[in-house]
Amino acid sequence: MSKSFKTFLKHTAKDFHNQSVNPPVVRASTIIFKSMQHIRKTQAKAQKNPIGGHFDYGRQGTSTTHILQKILTKLEESYHVFTTPTGFGAVFLAIFSVVRPGDEIIVADPVYSPTRILTQDYLKEFNIKTIFYDPHNLKTIEKNITKKTKMIFVENPGSNSFEFQDLGKIISIAKKNKILTAIDNTWATPYYFKPIKFGFDMSIVSATKYYSGHSDVMGGSLAVNRKVFNKVKATEKITGLRLGPDDAYLITRGLRTLDIRLDRHRENAKKVSDFLSKNKKIKLLYPYKKDSYNFRMWKKYYSGASGLMGLKIKSKNINSVRKFVNSLKLFGYGYSWGGFESLALHQELRETGKRSYLNLAKDEHLVRLHIGLEDPSDLIADIKRALKHLK
Ligand SMILES: Cc1ncc(COP(=O)(O)O)c(C=O)c1O
């Protein structure tokens, strides 16, 4: 019987051996075998089938991490999913698996700021050149391709500035020029967009966000196709970038309700964005305005939107923007997102100077909201009250 993914998430990973509805947390450094022959047999099986869950040492994982990888592989519709201790670990693993000294890499200008620092500054020390492209002008990819270009690294939408890109065009440029592609898909997760099926070679999700959903665990996933699997496997082995079993268990638990939570984040965010769109000082950075380029690019590739949005606020009075943000009572001030609770941040992207194509006038300010699972009418009432401070 073919099951929908929503049913699969509820029924998978039952433990009939222990008669528990959830799998056990298997913690291990040493794995004990019955004999030396048994060790060798397991190693031979791992060689033959490197994704089959045959482990001889805890750094390779245990059944707990293997279960999570199998669930995510199904969700991603990929060849395999590697799990890492943080989302940023998955970014690192993707890049360092394929890029070597002398290579060049083309990266979306609005990537997550640590990804920017890694590619702009750190890769330089390994003689790897990074060029940033304008997310709304893909000619800036095409004109920068050389014989040395190894990879195009996309994040969609752009971090904090929420530009939606023409992903189909990026894939066709990459394929034409035989360049590998990676995407940070944390905003949508494969629940709303499946990058590997679409044609990307690698896809990153920070499991810290929607996969775990409860703001109490960190982790990352890197989905891959067959073409890059061996390279990533070798790099995973040599860097030791692997998720621990306790965190894997919590992420597996979070995944049971991924569909329900994401659907509710989307519904709540839609209600909040309907309210905010009536305010003349605010331009929504969320797939909202039907005649906009961002909306068209979102609609073309995504089946839904998550709870993270930006507000571009026009005001000559920055203190009033600060006052608006600081007056919110139901939104916590803090980093990360994807949990059940609403969060707010006043972003200072202009001030960090880490953007080449930031579309932000002098009197425009960016506020990021993560719309959580609270009653949306309470969130709207909170925002309405705080907006009185905006001048
Ligand atoms: C888009 C995106 N990618 C990657 C990361 C890194 O994930 P983690 O915090 O799990 O290392 C973040 C964290 O905020 C993020 O927003």
Short mmCIF file of C-alpha atoms and ligand atoms in Angstrom, two decimals:
data_model
loop_
_atom_site.label_atom_id
_atom_site.label_comp_id
_atom_site.label_asym_id
_atom_site.label_seq_id
_atom_site.Cartn_x
_atom_site.Cartn_y
_atom_site.Cartn_z
CA MET A 1 0.00 0.00 0.00
CA SER A 2 1.46 3.37 -0.91
CA LYS A 3 1.27 5.84 1.96
CA SER A 4 1.43 9.61 1.91
CA PHE A 5 4.46 11.17 3.52
CA LYS A 6 2.29 12.49 6.37
CA THR A 7 1.32 8.90 7.28
CA PHE A 8 4.88 7.66 6.82
CA LEU A 9 6.17 10.19 9.41
CA LYS A 10 3.71 8.85 12.01
CA HIS A 11 4.27 5.15 11.33
CA THR A 12 7.97 4.90 10.62
CA ALA A 13 10.70 3.70 13.00
CA LYS A 14 8.48 1.68 15.36
CA ASP A 15 10.50 -0.70 17.47
CA PHE A 16 8.78 -4.09 17.43
CA HIS A 17 11.78 -5.71 19.12
CA ASN A 18 11.26 -3.64 22.28
CA GLN A 19 7.53 -3.22 21.62
CA SER A 20 7.87 0.55 21.84
CA VAL A 21 6.31 2.99 19.42
CA ASN A 22 9.62 4.87 19.18
CA PRO A 23 13.10 3.53 18.43
CA PRO A 24 15.60 3.31 21.30
CA VAL A 25 18.49 5.74 21.71
CA VAL A 26 21.55 3.60 21.03
CA ARG A 27 24.65 5.30 22.43
CA ALA A 28 27.97 3.74 21.57
CA SER A 29 31.61 4.46 21.11
CA THR A 30 32.72 0.83 21.17
CA ILE A 31 30.56 -1.63 19.30
CA ILE A 32 31.00 -5.20 20.54
CA PHE A 33 31.25 -8.13 18.14
CA LYS A 34 31.02 -11.88 18.80
CA SER A 35 34.40 -12.56 17.17
CA MET A 36 37.06 -11.06 14.91
CA GLN A 37 35.32 -12.78 12.00
CA HIS A 38 32.14 -10.94 12.90
CA ILE A 39 34.04 -7.61 12.78
CA ARG A 40 35.51 -8.40 9.36
CA LYS A 41 32.13 -9.53 8.02
CA THR A 42 30.52 -6.26 9.17
CA GLN A 43 33.33 -4.22 7.60
CA ALA A 44 32.91 -6.11 4.32
CA LYS A 45 29.17 -5.41 4.39
CA ALA A 46 29.86 -1.68 5.04
CA GLN A 47 32.26 -1.61 2.06
CA LYS A 48 29.70 -3.22 -0.21
CA ASN A 49 26.77 -1.14 1.03
CA PRO A 50 28.01 2.11 2.64
CA ILE A 51 24.45 3.32 3.36
CA GLY A 52 23.21 0.06 4.85
CA GLY A 53 23.83 0.86 8.53
CA HIS A 54 26.78 -1.47 9.13
CA PHE A 55 28.89 0.14 11.87
CA ASP A 56 32.11 -0.97 13.57
CA TYR A 57 32.71 2.19 15.64
CA GLY A 58 30.41 4.81 17.20
CA ARG A 59 31.79 7.67 15.11
CA GLN A 60 30.14 6.05 12.09
CA GLY A 61 26.75 6.25 13.82
CA THR A 62 24.38 3.84 15.51
CA SER A 63 20.91 2.55 14.64
CA THR A 64 19.48 5.82 16.05
CA THR A 65 21.30 8.05 13.55
CA HIS A 66 20.69 5.51 10.77
CA ILE A 67 16.91 5.65 11.32
CA LEU A 68 16.94 9.45 11.06
CA GLN A 69 19.02 9.29 7.87
CA LYS A 70 16.58 6.82 6.32
CA ILE A 71 13.57 9.02 7.16
CA LEU A 72 15.27 12.11 5.73
CA THR A 73 16.39 10.26 2.59
CA LYS A 74 12.74 9.41 1.94
CA LEU A 75 11.61 12.99 2.63
CA GLU A 76 14.33 14.44 0.36
CA GLU A 77 13.87 11.76 -2.35
CA SER A 78 17.66 11.72 -2.50
CA TYR A 79 20.30 8.99 -2.78
CA HIS A 80 21.42 9.50 0.81
CA VAL A 81 21.32 12.03 3.66
CA PHE A 82 24.33 12.71 5.90
CA THR A 83 23.52 14.11 9.36
CA THR A 84 25.85 16.60 11.03
CA PRO A 85 26.13 18.11 14.54
CA THR A 86 24.85 21.51 13.35
CA GLY A 87 23.31 22.98 10.21
CA PHE A 88 26.50 24.91 9.60
CA GLY A 89 28.42 21.60 9.76
CA ALA A 90 26.34 20.50 6.75
CA VAL A 91 27.32 23.70 4.88
CA PHE A 92 30.99 22.99 5.66
CA LEU A 93 30.68 19.34 4.63
CA ALA A 94 29.03 20.22 1.31
CA ILE A 95 31.71 22.73 0.33
CA PHE A 96 34.79 20.86 1.59
CA SER A 97 33.66 17.59 -0.04
CA VAL A 98 34.04 18.94 -3.56
CA VAL A 99 36.09 22.16 -3.60
CA ARG A 100 39.91 21.95 -3.73
CA PRO A 101 42.78 24.50 -3.83
CA GLY A 102 42.86 26.34 -7.15
CA ASP A 103 39.08 25.96 -7.66
CA GLU A 104 36.51 28.75 -7.81
CA ILE A 105 33.06 28.83 -6.29
CA ILE A 106 30.09 31.08 -7.13
CA VAL A 107 27.90 31.87 -4.13
CA ALA A 108 24.55 33.67 -3.71
CA ASP A 109 25.20 37.15 -2.32
CA PRO A 110 22.55 36.87 0.44
CA VAL A 111 23.77 33.63 2.04
CA TYR A 112 23.59 33.04 5.79
CA SER A 113 26.34 35.23 7.23
CA PRO A 114 28.64 32.42 8.58
CA THR A 115 28.42 30.83 5.08
CA ARG A 116 29.52 34.21 3.71
CA ILE A 117 32.49 34.33 6.09
CA LEU A 118 33.44 30.72 5.29
CA THR A 119 33.40 31.29 1.53
CA GLN A 120 34.61 34.90 1.36
CA ASP A 121 37.38 34.75 3.96
CA TYR A 122 38.23 31.21 5.05
CA LEU A 123 38.35 29.55 1.60
CA LYS A 124 40.83 32.21 0.50
CA GLU A 125 43.36 30.68 2.89
CA PHE A 126 43.07 27.44 0.88
CA ASN A 127 43.59 29.29 -2.43
CA ILE A 128 39.92 28.93 -3.35
CA LYS A 129 38.34 31.99 -4.96
CA THR A 130 34.74 32.98 -4.19
CA ILE A 131 32.57 35.19 -6.41
CA PHE A 132 29.17 36.35 -5.15
CA TYR A 133 26.23 36.57 -7.57
CA ASP A 134 23.21 38.86 -7.59
CA PRO A 135 20.17 36.66 -6.75
CA HIS A 136 17.99 38.70 -9.12
CA ASN A 137 20.48 38.91 -11.98
CA LEU A 138 21.81 35.48 -12.91
CA LYS A 139 24.03 36.97 -15.60
CA THR A 140 26.34 37.58 -12.65
CA ILE A 141 26.70 33.78 -12.48
CA GLU A 142 27.19 33.27 -16.21
CA LYS A 143 29.79 36.01 -16.67
CA ASN A 144 31.89 34.71 -13.76
CA ILE A 145 32.14 31.06 -14.84
CA THR A 146 35.67 29.98 -15.69
CA LYS A 147 37.36 26.61 -16.28
CA LYS A 148 38.09 26.57 -12.55
CA THR A 149 34.48 26.98 -11.37
CA LYS A 150 33.62 23.91 -9.32
CA MET A 151 30.41 24.79 -7.55
CA ILE A 152 27.42 27.14 -7.42
CA PHE A 153 26.15 27.56 -3.85
CA VAL A 154 22.57 28.81 -3.54
CA GLU A 155 20.50 29.77 -0.55
CA ASN A 156 16.81 30.29 -1.27
CA PRO A 157 15.27 32.59 -0.26
CA GLY A 158 18.18 34.90 0.58
CA SER A 159 19.04 35.09 4.27
CA ASN A 160 17.19 38.00 5.96
CA SER A 161 16.53 39.80 2.65
CA PHE A 162 14.37 36.93 1.26
CA GLU A 163 15.11 37.17 -2.48
CA PHE A 164 13.54 34.25 -4.38
CA GLN A 165 15.71 33.10 -7.25
CA ASP A 166 15.08 31.42 -10.58
CA LEU A 167 16.24 27.96 -9.48
CA GLY A 168 15.50 26.33 -12.85
CA LYS A 169 17.76 28.81 -14.61
CA ILE A 170 20.55 28.21 -12.07
CA ILE A 171 20.36 24.45 -12.61
CA SER A 172 20.41 24.82 -16.38
CA ILE A 173 23.46 27.15 -16.24
CA ALA A 174 25.24 24.68 -13.96
CA LYS A 175 24.42 21.63 -16.08
CA LYS A 176 25.46 23.36 -19.30
CA ASN A 177 28.84 24.19 -17.74
CA LYS A 178 29.23 20.89 -15.81
CA ILE A 179 29.35 22.66 -12.43
CA LEU A 180 28.14 21.08 -9.18
CA THR A 181 25.29 22.72 -7.28
CA ALA A 182 24.35 22.98 -3.60
CA ILE A 183 21.42 24.75 -1.98
CA ASP A 184 20.65 25.73 1.59
CA ASN A 185 16.96 24.73 1.78
CA THR A 186 16.41 25.40 5.50
CA TRP A 187 13.60 27.95 4.94
CA ALA A 188 11.33 25.57 3.01
CA THR A 189 12.65 22.12 3.97
CA PRO A 190 11.94 19.31 1.48
CA TYR A 191 8.33 19.39 2.69
CA TYR A 192 7.80 22.41 0.40
CA PHE A 193 10.63 21.96 -2.13
CA LYS A 194 12.77 18.92 -3.01
CA PRO A 195 16.12 20.12 -4.38
CA ILE A 196 17.72 16.77 -5.27
CA LYS A 197 14.68 15.69 -7.28
CA PHE A 198 14.77 19.12 -8.95
CA GLY A 199 18.40 18.70 -10.07
CA PHE A 200 20.68 20.00 -7.29
CA ASP A 201 23.60 17.75 -6.34
CA MET A 202 23.48 18.64 -2.63
CA SER A 203 20.86 20.08 -0.31
CA ILE A 204 21.39 21.43 3.19
CA VAL A 205 18.84 21.81 5.97
CA SER A 206 19.59 23.08 9.46
CA ALA A 207 17.73 20.45 11.50
CA THR A 208 17.99 22.89 14.41
CA LYS A 209 15.03 24.72 12.85
CA TYR A 210 11.80 23.07 11.62
CA TYR A 211 12.95 19.43 11.76
CA SER A 212 13.45 19.58 15.52
CA GLY A 213 10.79 22.29 15.93
CA HIS A 214 11.22 22.79 19.67
CA SER A 215 14.33 25.02 20.00
CA ASP A 216 16.15 22.47 22.14
CA VAL A 217 18.54 20.66 19.80
CA MET A 218 21.08 21.38 17.08
CA GLY A 219 21.74 19.36 13.95
CA GLY A 220 22.06 19.46 10.20
CA SER A 221 21.38 17.34 7.15
CA LEU A 222 23.08 17.14 3.79
CA ALA A 223 21.12 15.29 1.11
CA VAL A 224 23.10 14.13 -1.92
CA ASN A 225 22.64 12.45 -5.27
CA ARG A 226 24.65 9.42 -6.44
CA LYS A 227 27.15 11.61 -8.32
CA VAL A 228 28.63 13.30 -5.23
CA PHE A 229 27.94 10.55 -2.67
CA ASN A 230 31.47 9.04 -2.58
CA LYS A 231 33.15 12.44 -2.19
CA VAL A 232 30.88 13.47 0.68
CA LYS A 233 31.20 10.05 2.33
CA ALA A 234 35.01 10.31 2.26
CA THR A 235 34.93 13.86 3.68
CA GLU A 236 32.42 12.92 6.37
CA LYS A 237 34.76 10.10 7.41
CA ILE A 238 37.89 12.25 7.60
CA THR A 239 36.25 15.24 9.32
CA GLY A 240 34.21 13.24 11.81
CA LEU A 241 31.23 15.54 11.15
CA ARG A 242 28.50 13.26 12.48
CA LEU A 243 25.39 13.80 14.58
CA GLY A 244 25.21 12.15 18.02
CA PRO A 245 22.40 9.68 18.87
CA ASP A 246 20.62 11.78 21.51
CA ASP A 247 20.24 14.70 19.10
CA ALA A 248 19.25 12.29 16.31
CA TYR A 249 16.49 10.92 18.55
CA LEU A 250 15.11 14.40 19.30
CA ILE A 251 15.15 15.35 15.62
CA THR A 252 13.36 12.10 14.70
CA ARG A 253 10.75 12.94 17.34
CA GLY A 254 10.33 16.44 15.91
CA LEU A 255 9.86 15.03 12.40
CA ARG A 256 6.69 13.17 13.46
CA THR A 257 4.85 16.51 13.42
CA LEU A 258 6.84 18.36 10.73
CA ASP A 259 3.90 18.49 8.31
CA ILE A 260 1.40 19.69 10.94
CA ARG A 261 3.74 22.34 12.33
CA LEU A 262 4.81 23.64 8.93
CA ASP A 263 1.21 23.83 7.71
CA ARG A 264 0.31 25.85 10.82
CA HIS A 265 3.40 28.11 10.53
CA ARG A 266 2.33 28.78 6.93
CA GLU A 267 -1.30 29.56 7.87
CA ASN A 268 -0.27 31.82 10.75
CA ALA A 269 2.35 33.62 8.64
CA LYS A 270 -0.25 34.19 5.90
CA LYS A 271 -2.64 35.80 8.43
CA VAL A 272 0.11 38.01 9.87
CA SER A 273 1.28 39.00 6.38
CA ASP A 274 -2.32 39.88 5.36
CA PHE A 275 -2.44 42.23 8.34
CA LEU A 276 1.02 43.74 7.78
CA SER A 277 0.44 44.31 4.06
CA LYS A 278 -2.10 47.03 4.94
CA ASN A 279 0.61 49.17 6.56
CA LYS A 280 2.06 51.65 4.05
CA LYS A 281 5.42 51.87 5.80
CA ILE A 282 6.02 48.11 5.46
CA LYS A 283 7.07 46.10 2.42
CA LEU A 284 6.69 42.39 3.09
CA LEU A 285 9.62 40.13 2.31
CA TYR A 286 7.47 37.04 2.06
CA PRO A 287 5.79 35.38 -0.94
CA TYR A 288 2.84 37.73 -0.83
CA LYS A 289 2.42 40.31 -3.59
CA LYS A 290 1.21 38.39 -6.65
CA ASP A 291 2.70 40.68 -9.29
CA SER A 292 6.19 40.66 -7.74
CA TYR A 293 9.19 38.78 -9.10
CA ASN A 294 9.73 37.12 -5.70
CA PHE A 295 6.16 35.79 -5.66
CA ARG A 296 6.45 34.40 -9.18
CA MET A 297 9.75 32.65 -8.38
CA TRP A 298 8.30 31.19 -5.17
CA LYS A 299 5.10 30.01 -6.89
CA LYS A 300 7.07 28.41 -9.71
CA TYR A 301 9.13 26.14 -7.46
CA TYR A 302 7.53 25.82 -3.98
CA SER A 303 4.40 24.10 -2.73
CA GLY A 304 4.26 26.18 0.47
CA ALA A 305 5.90 28.85 2.61
CA SER A 306 7.29 28.55 6.13
CA GLY A 307 6.98 30.96 9.06
CA LEU A 308 10.04 33.16 8.53
CA MET A 309 9.50 36.58 6.94
CA GLY A 310 11.15 39.95 6.61
CA LEU A 311 9.65 43.42 6.91
CA LYS A 312 11.30 46.23 4.98
CA ILE A 313 10.26 49.26 6.99
CA LYS A 314 10.45 52.74 5.50
CA SER A 315 11.19 55.29 8.22
CA LYS A 316 13.53 58.21 8.76
CA ASN A 317 13.35 57.52 12.47
CA ILE A 318 15.40 54.40 13.27
CA ASN A 319 14.64 54.76 16.96
CA SER A 320 10.95 54.29 16.24
CA VAL A 321 11.79 51.03 14.39
CA ARG A 322 13.76 49.90 17.42
CA LYS A 323 10.87 50.88 19.66
CA PHE A 324 8.40 48.91 17.51
CA VAL A 325 10.55 45.75 17.79
CA ASN A 326 11.24 46.23 21.49
CA SER A 327 7.56 46.68 22.27
CA LEU A 328 6.54 43.25 20.99
CA LYS A 329 5.48 41.11 23.93
CA LEU A 330 4.76 37.71 22.35
CA PHE A 331 7.94 37.64 20.23
CA GLY A 332 11.20 36.60 21.86
CA TYR A 333 14.42 38.34 20.83
CA GLY A 334 16.91 35.69 19.87
CA TYR A 335 18.73 33.87 17.07
CA SER A 336 17.63 30.79 15.21
CA TRP A 337 14.00 30.07 14.22
CA GLY A 338 11.80 27.14 13.24
CA GLY A 339 10.64 26.41 16.78
CA PHE A 340 7.07 26.63 18.09
CA GLU A 341 7.57 30.16 19.40
CA SER A 342 7.54 33.52 17.63
CA LEU A 343 10.77 35.52 17.43
CA ALA A 344 11.80 39.00 16.28
CA LEU A 345 15.12 40.58 15.28
CA HIS A 346 16.08 44.01 14.03
CA GLN A 347 18.70 43.23 11.36
CA GLU A 348 21.67 45.43 10.56
CA LEU A 349 22.78 43.99 7.23
CA ARG A 350 23.92 47.33 5.87
CA GLU A 351 26.18 47.84 8.85
CA THR A 352 27.89 44.42 8.57
CA GLY A 353 29.05 45.28 5.02
CA LYS A 354 28.86 41.62 3.97
CA ARG A 355 26.62 42.16 0.95
CA SER A 356 27.46 43.27 -2.57
CA TYR A 357 23.87 43.51 -3.90
CA LEU A 358 21.76 44.56 -0.91
CA ASN A 359 18.61 46.33 -2.12
CA LEU A 360 18.02 48.61 0.87
CA ALA A 361 17.67 52.41 0.78
CA LYS A 362 19.08 54.62 3.54
CA ASP A 363 15.70 55.10 5.17
CA GLU A 364 14.74 51.40 4.96
CA HIS A 365 15.21 48.98 7.84
CA LEU A 366 14.95 45.21 8.05
CA VAL A 367 13.07 43.37 10.75
CA ARG A 368 12.85 39.58 10.75
CA LEU A 369 9.85 37.81 12.26
CA HIS A 370 9.50 34.12 12.86
CA ILE A 371 5.78 33.38 13.10
CA GLY A 372 5.29 30.59 15.58
CA LEU A 373 2.39 28.35 16.50
CA GLU A 374 0.58 30.73 18.86
CA ASP A 375 -2.96 31.89 18.11
CA PRO A 376 -2.41 34.25 15.13
CA SER A 377 -5.01 36.74 16.42
CA ASP A 378 -2.87 37.20 19.56
CA LEU A 379 0.23 37.75 17.41
CA ILE A 380 -1.59 40.27 15.22
CA ALA A 381 -2.91 42.15 18.29
CA ASP A 382 0.64 42.26 19.69
CA ILE A 383 2.09 43.61 16.41
CA LYS A 384 -0.76 46.12 16.05
CA ARG A 385 -0.06 47.54 19.50
CA ALA A 386 3.72 47.71 18.91
CA LEU A 387 3.27 49.36 15.48
CA LYS A 388 1.89 52.46 17.22
CA HIS A 389 5.52 53.33 18.01
CA LEU A 390 6.56 53.34 14.34
CA LYS A 391 7.01 56.84 12.95
C1 LIG B 1 19.60 29.39 6.41
C2 LIG B 1 20.46 28.82 7.48
N1 LIG B 1 21.34 27.86 7.17
C3 LIG B 1 22.15 27.31 8.09
C4 LIG B 1 22.09 27.71 9.39
C5 LIG B 1 23.03 27.08 10.39
O1 LIG B 1 22.34 26.16 11.17
P1 LIG B 1 22.82 25.81 12.65
O2 LIG B 1 22.48 26.98 13.50
O3 LIG B 1 22.03 24.57 12.95
O4 LIG B 1 24.28 25.54 12.58
C6 LIG B 1 21.20 28.70 9.79
C7 LIG B 1 21.12 29.15 11.20
O5 LIG B 1 20.49 30.11 11.56
C8 LIG B 1 20.37 29.28 8.80
O6 LIG B 1 19.51 30.27 9.11
#
